[in-house]
Short mmCIF file of C-alpha atoms and ligand atoms in Angstrom, two decimals:
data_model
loop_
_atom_site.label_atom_id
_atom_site.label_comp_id
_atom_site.label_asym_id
_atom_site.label_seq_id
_atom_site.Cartn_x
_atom_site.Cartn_y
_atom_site.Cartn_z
CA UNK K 1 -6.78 3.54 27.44
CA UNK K 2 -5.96 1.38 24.78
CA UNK K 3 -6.30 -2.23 25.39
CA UNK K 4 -3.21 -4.66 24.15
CA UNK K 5 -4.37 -6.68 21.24
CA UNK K 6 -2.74 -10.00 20.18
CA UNK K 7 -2.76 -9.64 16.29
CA UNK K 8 -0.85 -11.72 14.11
CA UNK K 9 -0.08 -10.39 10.33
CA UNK K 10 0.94 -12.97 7.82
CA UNK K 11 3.04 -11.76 5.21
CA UNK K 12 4.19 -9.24 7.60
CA UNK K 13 7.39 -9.22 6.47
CA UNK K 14 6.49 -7.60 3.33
CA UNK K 15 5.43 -4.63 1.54
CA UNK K 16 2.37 -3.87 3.19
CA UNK K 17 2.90 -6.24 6.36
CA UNK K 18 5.67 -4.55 7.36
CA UNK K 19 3.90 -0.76 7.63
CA UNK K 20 0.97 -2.30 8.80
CA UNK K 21 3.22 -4.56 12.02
CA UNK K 22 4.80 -0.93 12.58
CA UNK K 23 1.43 1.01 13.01
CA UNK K 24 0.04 -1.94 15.01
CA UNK K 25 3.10 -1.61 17.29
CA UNK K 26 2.78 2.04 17.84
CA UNK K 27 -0.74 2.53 18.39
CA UNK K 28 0.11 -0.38 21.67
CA UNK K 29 -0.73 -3.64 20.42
CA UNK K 30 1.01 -7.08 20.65
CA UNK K 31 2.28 -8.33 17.25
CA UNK K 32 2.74 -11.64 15.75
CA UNK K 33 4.05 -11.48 12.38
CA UNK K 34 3.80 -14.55 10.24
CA UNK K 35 5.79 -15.18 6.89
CA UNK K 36 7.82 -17.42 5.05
CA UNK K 37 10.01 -14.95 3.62
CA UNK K 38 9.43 -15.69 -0.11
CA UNK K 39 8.99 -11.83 -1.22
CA UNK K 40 9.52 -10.21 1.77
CA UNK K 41 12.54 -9.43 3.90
CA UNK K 42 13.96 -9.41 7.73
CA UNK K 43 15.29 -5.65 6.21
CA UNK K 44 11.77 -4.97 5.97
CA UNK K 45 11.64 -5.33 10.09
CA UNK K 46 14.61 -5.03 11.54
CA UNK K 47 13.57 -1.65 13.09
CA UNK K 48 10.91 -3.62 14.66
CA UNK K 49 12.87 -6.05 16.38
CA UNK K 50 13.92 -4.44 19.34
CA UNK K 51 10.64 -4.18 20.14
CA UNK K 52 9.34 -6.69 23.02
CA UNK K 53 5.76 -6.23 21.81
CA UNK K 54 7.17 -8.04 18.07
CA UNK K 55 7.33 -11.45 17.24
CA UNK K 56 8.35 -13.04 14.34
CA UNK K 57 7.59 -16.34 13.03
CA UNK K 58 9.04 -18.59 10.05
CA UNK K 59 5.86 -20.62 8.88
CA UNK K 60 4.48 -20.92 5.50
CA UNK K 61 0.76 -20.12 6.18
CA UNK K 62 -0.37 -23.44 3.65
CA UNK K 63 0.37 -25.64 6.71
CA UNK K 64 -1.98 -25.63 9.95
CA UNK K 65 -0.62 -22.62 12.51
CA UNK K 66 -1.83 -22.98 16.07
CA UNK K 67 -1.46 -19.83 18.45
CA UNK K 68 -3.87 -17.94 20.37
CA UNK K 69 -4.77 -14.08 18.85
CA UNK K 70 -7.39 -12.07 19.17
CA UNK K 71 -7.05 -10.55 15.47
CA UNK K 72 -5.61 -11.63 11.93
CA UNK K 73 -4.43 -9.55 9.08
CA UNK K 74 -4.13 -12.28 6.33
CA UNK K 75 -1.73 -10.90 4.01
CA UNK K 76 0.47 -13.76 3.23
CA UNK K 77 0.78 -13.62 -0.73
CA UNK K 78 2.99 -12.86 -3.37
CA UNK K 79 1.38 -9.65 -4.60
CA UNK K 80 3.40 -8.88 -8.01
CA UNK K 81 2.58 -10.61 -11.61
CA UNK K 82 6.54 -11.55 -11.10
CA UNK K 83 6.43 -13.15 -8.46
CA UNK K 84 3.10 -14.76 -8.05
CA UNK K 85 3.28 -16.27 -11.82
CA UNK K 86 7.20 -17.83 -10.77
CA UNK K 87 5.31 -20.72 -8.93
CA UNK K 88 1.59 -20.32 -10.13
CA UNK K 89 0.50 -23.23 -7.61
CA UNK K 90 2.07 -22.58 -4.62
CA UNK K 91 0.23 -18.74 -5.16
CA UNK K 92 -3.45 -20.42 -6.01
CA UNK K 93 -2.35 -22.73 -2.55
CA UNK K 94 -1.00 -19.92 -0.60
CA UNK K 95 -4.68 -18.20 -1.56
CA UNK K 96 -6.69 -20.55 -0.78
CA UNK K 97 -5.14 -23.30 1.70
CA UNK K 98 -4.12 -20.52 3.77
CA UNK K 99 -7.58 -18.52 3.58
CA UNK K 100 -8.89 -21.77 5.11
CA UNK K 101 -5.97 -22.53 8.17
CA UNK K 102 -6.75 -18.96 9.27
CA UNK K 103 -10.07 -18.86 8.78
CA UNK K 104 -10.00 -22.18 10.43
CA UNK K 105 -7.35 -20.85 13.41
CA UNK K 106 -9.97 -17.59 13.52
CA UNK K 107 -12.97 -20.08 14.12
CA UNK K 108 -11.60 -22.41 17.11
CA UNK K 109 -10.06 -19.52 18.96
CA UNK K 110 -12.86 -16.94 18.11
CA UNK K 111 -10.55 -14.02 16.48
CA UNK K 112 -11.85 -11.22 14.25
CA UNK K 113 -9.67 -12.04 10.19
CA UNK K 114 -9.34 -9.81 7.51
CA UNK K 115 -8.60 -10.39 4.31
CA UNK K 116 -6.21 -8.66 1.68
CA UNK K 117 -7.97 -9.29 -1.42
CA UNK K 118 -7.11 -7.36 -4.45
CA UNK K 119 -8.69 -5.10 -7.45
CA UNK K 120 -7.56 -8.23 -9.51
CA UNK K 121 -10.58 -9.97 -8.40
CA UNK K 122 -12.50 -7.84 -11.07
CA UNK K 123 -10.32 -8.81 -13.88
CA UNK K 124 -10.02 -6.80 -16.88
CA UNK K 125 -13.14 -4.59 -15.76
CA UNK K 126 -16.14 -3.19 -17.99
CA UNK K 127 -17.24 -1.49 -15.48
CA UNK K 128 -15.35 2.07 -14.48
CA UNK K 129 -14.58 2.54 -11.82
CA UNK K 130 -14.86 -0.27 -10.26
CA UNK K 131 -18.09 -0.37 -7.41
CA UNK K 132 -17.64 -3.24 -4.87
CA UNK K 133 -21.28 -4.59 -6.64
CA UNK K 134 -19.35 -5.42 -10.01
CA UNK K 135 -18.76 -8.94 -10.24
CA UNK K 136 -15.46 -8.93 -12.78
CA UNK K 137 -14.10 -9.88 -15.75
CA UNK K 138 -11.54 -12.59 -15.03
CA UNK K 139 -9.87 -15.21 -17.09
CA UNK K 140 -10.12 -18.46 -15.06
CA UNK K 141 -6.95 -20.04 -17.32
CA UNK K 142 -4.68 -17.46 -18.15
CA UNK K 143 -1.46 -16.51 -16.36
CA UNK K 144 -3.23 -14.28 -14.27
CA UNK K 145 -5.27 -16.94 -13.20
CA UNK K 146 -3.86 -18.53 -10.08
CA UNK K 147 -3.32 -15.24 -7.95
CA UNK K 148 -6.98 -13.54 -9.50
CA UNK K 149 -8.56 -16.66 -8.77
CA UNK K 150 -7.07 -17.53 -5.71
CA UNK K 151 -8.27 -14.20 -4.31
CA UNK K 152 -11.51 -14.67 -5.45
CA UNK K 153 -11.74 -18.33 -4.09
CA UNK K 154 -10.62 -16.28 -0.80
CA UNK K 155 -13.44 -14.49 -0.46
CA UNK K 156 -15.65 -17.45 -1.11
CA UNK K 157 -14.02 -18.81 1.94
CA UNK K 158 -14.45 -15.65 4.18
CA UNK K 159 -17.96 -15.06 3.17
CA UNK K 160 -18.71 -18.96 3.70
CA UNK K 161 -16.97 -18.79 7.06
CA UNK K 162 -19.04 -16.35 8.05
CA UNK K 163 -22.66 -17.20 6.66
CA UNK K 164 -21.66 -20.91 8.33
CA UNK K 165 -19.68 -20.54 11.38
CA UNK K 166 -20.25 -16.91 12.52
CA UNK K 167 -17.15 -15.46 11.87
CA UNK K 168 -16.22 -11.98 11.92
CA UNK K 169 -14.80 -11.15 8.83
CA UNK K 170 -13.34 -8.03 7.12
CA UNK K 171 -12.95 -7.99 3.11
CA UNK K 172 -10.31 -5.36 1.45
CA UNK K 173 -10.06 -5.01 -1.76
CA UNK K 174 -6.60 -3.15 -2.44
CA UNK K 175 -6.00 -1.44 -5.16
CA UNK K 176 -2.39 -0.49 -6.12
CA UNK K 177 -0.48 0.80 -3.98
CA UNK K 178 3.45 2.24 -3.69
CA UNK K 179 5.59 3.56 -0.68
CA UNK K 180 8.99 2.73 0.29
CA UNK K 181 9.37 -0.96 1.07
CA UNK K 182 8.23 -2.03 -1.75
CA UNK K 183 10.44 -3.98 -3.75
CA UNK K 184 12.98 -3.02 -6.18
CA UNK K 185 13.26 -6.03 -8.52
CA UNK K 186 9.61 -7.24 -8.46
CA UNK K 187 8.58 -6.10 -12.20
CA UNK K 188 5.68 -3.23 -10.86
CA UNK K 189 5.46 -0.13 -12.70
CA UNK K 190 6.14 2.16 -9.98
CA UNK K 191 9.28 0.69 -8.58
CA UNK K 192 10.44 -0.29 -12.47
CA UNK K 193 9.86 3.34 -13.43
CA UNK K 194 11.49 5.05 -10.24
CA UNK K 195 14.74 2.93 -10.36
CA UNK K 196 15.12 3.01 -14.08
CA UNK K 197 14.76 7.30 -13.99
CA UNK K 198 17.46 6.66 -11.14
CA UNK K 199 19.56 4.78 -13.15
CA UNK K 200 19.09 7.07 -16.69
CA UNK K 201 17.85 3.75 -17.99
CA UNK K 202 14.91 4.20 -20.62
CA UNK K 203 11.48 3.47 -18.87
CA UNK K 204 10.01 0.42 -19.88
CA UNK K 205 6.49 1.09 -21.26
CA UNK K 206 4.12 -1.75 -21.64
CA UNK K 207 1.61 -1.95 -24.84
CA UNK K 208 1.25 2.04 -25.61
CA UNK K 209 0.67 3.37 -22.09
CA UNK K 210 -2.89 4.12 -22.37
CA UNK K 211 -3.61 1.58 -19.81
CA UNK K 212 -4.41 3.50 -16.65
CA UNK K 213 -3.99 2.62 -12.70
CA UNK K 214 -4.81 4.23 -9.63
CA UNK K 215 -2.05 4.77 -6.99
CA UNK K 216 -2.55 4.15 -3.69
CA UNK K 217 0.08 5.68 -0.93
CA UNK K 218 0.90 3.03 1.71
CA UNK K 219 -0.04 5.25 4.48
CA UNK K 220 -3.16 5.45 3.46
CA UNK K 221 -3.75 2.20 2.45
CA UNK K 222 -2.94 1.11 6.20
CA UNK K 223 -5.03 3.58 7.59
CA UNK K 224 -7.96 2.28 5.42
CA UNK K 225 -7.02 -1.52 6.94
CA UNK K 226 -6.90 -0.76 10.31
CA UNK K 227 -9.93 1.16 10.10
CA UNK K 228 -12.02 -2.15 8.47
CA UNK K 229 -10.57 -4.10 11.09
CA UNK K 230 -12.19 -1.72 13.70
CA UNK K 231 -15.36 -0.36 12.33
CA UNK K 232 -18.50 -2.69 13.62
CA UNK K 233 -18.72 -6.18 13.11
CA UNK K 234 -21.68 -5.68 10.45
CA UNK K 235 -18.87 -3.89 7.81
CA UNK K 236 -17.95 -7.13 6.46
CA UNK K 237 -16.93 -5.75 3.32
CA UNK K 238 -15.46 -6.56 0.45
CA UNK K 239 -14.85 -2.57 0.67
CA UNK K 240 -12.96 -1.25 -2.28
CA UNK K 241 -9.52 0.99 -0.51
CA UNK K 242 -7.43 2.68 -3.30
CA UNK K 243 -6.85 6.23 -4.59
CA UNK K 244 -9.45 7.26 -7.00
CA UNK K 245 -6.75 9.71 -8.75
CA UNK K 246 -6.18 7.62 -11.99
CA UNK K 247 -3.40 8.09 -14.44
CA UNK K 248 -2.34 6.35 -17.71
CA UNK K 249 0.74 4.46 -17.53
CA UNK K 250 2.46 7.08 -19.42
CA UNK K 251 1.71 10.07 -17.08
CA UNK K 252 3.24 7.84 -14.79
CA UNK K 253 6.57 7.32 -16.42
CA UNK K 254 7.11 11.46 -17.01
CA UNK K 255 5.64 12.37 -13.37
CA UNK K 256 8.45 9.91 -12.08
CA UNK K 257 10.92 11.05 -14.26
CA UNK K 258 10.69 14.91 -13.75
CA UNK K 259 10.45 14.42 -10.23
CA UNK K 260 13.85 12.38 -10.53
CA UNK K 261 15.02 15.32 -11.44
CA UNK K 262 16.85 14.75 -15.12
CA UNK K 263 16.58 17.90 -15.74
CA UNK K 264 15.03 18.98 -19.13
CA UNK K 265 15.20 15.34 -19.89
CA UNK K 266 12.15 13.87 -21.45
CA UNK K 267 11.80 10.17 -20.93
CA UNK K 268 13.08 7.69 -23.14
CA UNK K 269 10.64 5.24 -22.86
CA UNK K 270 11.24 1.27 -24.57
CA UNK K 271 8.20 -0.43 -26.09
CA UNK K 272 7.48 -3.32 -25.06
CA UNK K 273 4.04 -5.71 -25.47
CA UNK K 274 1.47 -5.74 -23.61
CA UNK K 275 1.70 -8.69 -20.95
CA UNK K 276 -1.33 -10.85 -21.27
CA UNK K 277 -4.72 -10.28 -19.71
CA UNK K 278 -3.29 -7.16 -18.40
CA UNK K 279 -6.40 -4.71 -17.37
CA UNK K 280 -6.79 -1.69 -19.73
CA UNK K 281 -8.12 0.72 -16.87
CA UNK K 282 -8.55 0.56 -12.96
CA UNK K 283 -10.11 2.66 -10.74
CA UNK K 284 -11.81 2.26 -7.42
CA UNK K 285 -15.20 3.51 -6.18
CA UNK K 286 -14.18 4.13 -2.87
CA UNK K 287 -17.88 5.73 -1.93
CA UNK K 288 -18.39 2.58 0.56
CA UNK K 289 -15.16 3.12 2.01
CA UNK K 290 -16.12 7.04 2.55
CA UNK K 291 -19.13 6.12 3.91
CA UNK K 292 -18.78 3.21 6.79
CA UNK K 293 -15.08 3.77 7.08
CA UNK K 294 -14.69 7.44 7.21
CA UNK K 295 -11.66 7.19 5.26
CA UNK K 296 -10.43 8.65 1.99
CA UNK K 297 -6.40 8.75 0.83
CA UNK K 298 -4.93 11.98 1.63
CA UNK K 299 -1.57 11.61 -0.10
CA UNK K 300 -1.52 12.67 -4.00
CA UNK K 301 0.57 10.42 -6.52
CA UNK K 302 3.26 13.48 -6.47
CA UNK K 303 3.46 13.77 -3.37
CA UNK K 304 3.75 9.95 -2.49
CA UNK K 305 6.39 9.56 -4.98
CA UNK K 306 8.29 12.41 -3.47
CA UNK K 307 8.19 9.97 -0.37
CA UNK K 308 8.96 6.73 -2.30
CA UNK K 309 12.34 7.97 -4.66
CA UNK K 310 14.70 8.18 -1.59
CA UNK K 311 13.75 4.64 -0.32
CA UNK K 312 14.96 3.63 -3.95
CA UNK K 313 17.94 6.06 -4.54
CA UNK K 314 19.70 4.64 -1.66
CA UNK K 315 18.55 1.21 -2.80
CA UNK K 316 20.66 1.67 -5.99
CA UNK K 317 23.35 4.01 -4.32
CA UNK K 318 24.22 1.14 -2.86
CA UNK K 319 24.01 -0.84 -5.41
P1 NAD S 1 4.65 -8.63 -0.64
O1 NAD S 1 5.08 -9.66 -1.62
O2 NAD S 1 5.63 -7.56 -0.29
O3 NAD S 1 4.15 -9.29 0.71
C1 NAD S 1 3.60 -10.58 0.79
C2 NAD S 1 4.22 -11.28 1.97
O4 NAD S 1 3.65 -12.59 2.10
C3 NAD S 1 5.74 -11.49 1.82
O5 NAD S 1 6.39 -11.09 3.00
C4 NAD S 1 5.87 -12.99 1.56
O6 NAD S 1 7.11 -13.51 1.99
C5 NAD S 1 4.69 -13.53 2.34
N1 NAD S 1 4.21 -14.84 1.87
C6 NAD S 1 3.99 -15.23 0.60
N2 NAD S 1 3.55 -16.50 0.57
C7 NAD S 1 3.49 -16.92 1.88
C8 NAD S 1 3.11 -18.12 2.51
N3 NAD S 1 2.71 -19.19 1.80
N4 NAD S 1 3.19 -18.19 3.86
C9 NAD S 1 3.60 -17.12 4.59
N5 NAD S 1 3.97 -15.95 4.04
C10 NAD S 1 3.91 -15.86 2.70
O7 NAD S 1 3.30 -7.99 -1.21
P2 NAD S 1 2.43 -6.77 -0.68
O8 NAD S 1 2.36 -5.79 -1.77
O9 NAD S 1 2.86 -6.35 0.67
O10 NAD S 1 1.00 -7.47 -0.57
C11 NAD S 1 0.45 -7.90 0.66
C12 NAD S 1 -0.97 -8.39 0.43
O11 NAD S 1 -1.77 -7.34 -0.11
C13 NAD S 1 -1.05 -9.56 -0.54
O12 NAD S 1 -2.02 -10.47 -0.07
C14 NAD S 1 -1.52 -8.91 -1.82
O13 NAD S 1 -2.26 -9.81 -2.61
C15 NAD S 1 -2.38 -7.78 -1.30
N6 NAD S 1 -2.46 -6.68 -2.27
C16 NAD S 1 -1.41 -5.83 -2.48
C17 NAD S 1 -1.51 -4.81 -3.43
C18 NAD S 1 -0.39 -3.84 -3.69
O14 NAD S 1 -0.54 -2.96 -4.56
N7 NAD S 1 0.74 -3.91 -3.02
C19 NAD S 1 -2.69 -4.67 -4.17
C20 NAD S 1 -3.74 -5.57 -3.94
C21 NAD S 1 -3.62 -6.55 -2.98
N1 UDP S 2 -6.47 -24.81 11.49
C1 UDP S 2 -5.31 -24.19 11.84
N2 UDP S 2 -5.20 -23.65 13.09
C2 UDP S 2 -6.19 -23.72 14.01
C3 UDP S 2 -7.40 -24.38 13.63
C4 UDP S 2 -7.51 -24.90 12.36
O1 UDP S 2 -4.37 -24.07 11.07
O2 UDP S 2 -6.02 -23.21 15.11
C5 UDP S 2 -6.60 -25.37 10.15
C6 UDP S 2 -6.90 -26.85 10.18
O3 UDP S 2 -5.71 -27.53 9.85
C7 UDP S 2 -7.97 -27.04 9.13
C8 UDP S 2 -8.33 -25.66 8.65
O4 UDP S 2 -7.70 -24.75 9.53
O5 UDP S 2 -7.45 -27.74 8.04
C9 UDP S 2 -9.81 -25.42 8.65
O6 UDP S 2 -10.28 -25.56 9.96
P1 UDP S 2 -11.82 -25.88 10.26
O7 UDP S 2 -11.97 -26.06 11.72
O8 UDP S 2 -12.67 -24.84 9.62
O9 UDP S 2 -12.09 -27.17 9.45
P2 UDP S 2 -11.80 -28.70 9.72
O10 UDP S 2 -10.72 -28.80 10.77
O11 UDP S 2 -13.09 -29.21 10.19
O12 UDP S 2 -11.38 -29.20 8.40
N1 UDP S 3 3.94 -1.62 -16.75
C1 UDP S 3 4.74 -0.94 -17.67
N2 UDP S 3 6.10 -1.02 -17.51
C2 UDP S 3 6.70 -1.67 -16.49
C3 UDP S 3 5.87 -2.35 -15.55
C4 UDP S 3 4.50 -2.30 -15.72
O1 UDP S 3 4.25 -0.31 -18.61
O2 UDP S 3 7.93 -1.66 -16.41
C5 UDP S 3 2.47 -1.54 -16.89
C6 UDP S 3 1.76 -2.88 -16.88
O3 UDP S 3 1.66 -3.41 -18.18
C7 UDP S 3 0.41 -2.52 -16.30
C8 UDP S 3 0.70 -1.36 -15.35
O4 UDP S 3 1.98 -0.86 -15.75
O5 UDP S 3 -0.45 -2.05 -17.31
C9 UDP S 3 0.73 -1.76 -13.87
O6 UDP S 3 1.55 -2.90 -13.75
P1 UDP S 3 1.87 -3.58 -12.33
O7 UDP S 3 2.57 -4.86 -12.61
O8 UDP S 3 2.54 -2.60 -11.46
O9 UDP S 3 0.47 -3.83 -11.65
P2 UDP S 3 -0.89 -4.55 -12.10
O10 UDP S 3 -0.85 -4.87 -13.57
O11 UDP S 3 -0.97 -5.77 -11.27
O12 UDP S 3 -1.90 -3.52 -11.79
#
């Protein structure tokens, strides 16, 4: 039998929170989702309200939260270059101040935390793919700055909390990752590129599209989470979870637009620069993640996209 957990997500209202609260929920658990509602939505949730197991909470996770749990999913962050870079301080003290309340909430009532850090922490990488040994390539001033930073600063906090107070921590370090949810206006590539091809808008390309990314499906990249938060208390982490499968921006845009289905239609694409500090190439190493997690993303870009273009088309059917 599976025993009820009390786990509170922060930042469950978003992107990821919102799968994650959902999966929690069905697999029996008590949730507690945390969030201040800057990027993410009650739409994201609503199907979860009914649910007496579900609790939602207004707090912005840079203030002190008391409550009792028994688990914490810290995911309370603006996540997109958009939106993080719209109030660069509040990001670098949603990071860090609110690594340290739950860290600090985790400590007094002895609750396993996990943190959602990010392949941002190794910067523009030299490295490739990235192993969870390589130590980055980040500018500490540039634009990028307060959310790479912040992340990093994160895991200073996690590991400290645990070398100093015992803590059981859990590191992820997500790669990219797409699925329905995800939202339509905040500037990512996938989302940009599926709603433009939607709307016979020209795709937006960035620099020449040489730069490649890895695409993660959101299924997957839950699975991978809930699976850290399980395994044994010695699989601290940071564990790299992404798709391996990496494409150049380009691919990208004409994968998304045949599957679209414009027929015959070749994407027009618009140049545009480069943004700044933007990483020519990501991929993860996901061999730790193989090997103490079991885990390995089942879903190929295709495929996921094939799942993400109908969460979108009725986003701009309805204009
Ligand atoms: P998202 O923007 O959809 O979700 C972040 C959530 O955090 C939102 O609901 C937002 O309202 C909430 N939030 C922001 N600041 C807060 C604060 N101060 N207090 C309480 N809530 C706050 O983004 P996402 O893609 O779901 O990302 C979730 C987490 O995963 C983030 O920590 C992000 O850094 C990390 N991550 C995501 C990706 C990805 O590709 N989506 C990649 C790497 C890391
Ligand atoms: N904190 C919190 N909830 C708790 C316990 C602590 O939000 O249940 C916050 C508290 O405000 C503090 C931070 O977590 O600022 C760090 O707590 P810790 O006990 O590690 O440090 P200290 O209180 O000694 O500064
Ligand atoms: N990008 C692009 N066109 C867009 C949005 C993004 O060419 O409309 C590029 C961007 O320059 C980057 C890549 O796609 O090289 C991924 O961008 P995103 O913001 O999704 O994620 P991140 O840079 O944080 O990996």
């Amino acid at each position: 039998m599976h025993l009820r957990k009390r786990i509170m997500v922060t930042g469950g209202a978003g992107f990821l929170g919102s799968h994650l609260c959902e999966k929690l929920l069905n697999r029996g658990d008590d949730v507690l989702c945390v969030d201040n509602f800057f990027t993410g939505t009650k739409d994201n949730i609503l199907h979860l309200m009914k649910n007496p197991h579900f609790e939602v909470m207004r707090h912005d996770v840079t203030f002190p939260l008391y409550v009792e749990v028994d688990e914490i999913y810290n995911l309370a962050c603006p996540a997109s270059p958009i939106h993080y870079q719209h109030d660069p301080v509040q990001t670098t003290k949603t990071a860090v101040h609110g690594a340290i309340n739950m860290l600090g909430l985790a400590k007094r009532v002895g609750a396993k935390i996990l943190q959602a850090s990010t392949s941002e922490v190794y910067g523009d990488p030299e490295v490739h793919p990235q192993p969870e040994s390589y130590r980055g390539n980040v500018n500490p001033i540039g634009p990028r700055a307060c959310y790479d930073e912040g992340k990093r600063c994160a895991e200073t906090l996690f590991f400290d909390y645990h070398r100093q107070s015992n803590l059981r921590i859990r590191v992820a370090r997500i790669f990219n990752t797409y699925g329905p949810r995800m939202h339509p206006n905040d500037g990512r590539v996938v989302s940009n590129f599926i709603v433009q091809a939607l709307k016979g808008e020209p795709i937006t390309l960035y620099g020449d599209g040489t730069q490649t990314r890895s695409f993660c499906y959101v299924d997957d990249l839950i699975e991978g989470l809930v699976r850290l938060m399980d395994a044994k208390d010695s699989v601290t982490g940071p564990v790299n979870l992404g798709n391996p499968g990496e494409f150049t921006i380009r691919e990208l845009a004409e994968t998304v637009v045949r599957l679209v289905g414009r027929k015959g239609k070749k994407p027009a694409f618009k140049k545009k620069p480069l943004p700044a500090d933007d990483p020519l190439q990501r991929c993860p190493d996901i061999r730790l993640a193989k090997k103490v997690l079991e885990w390995a993303p089942k879903v190929r870009l295709e495929e996921g996209l094939k799942k993400t273009i109908p969460y979108f088309r009725d986003i701009v059917a309805r204009g």
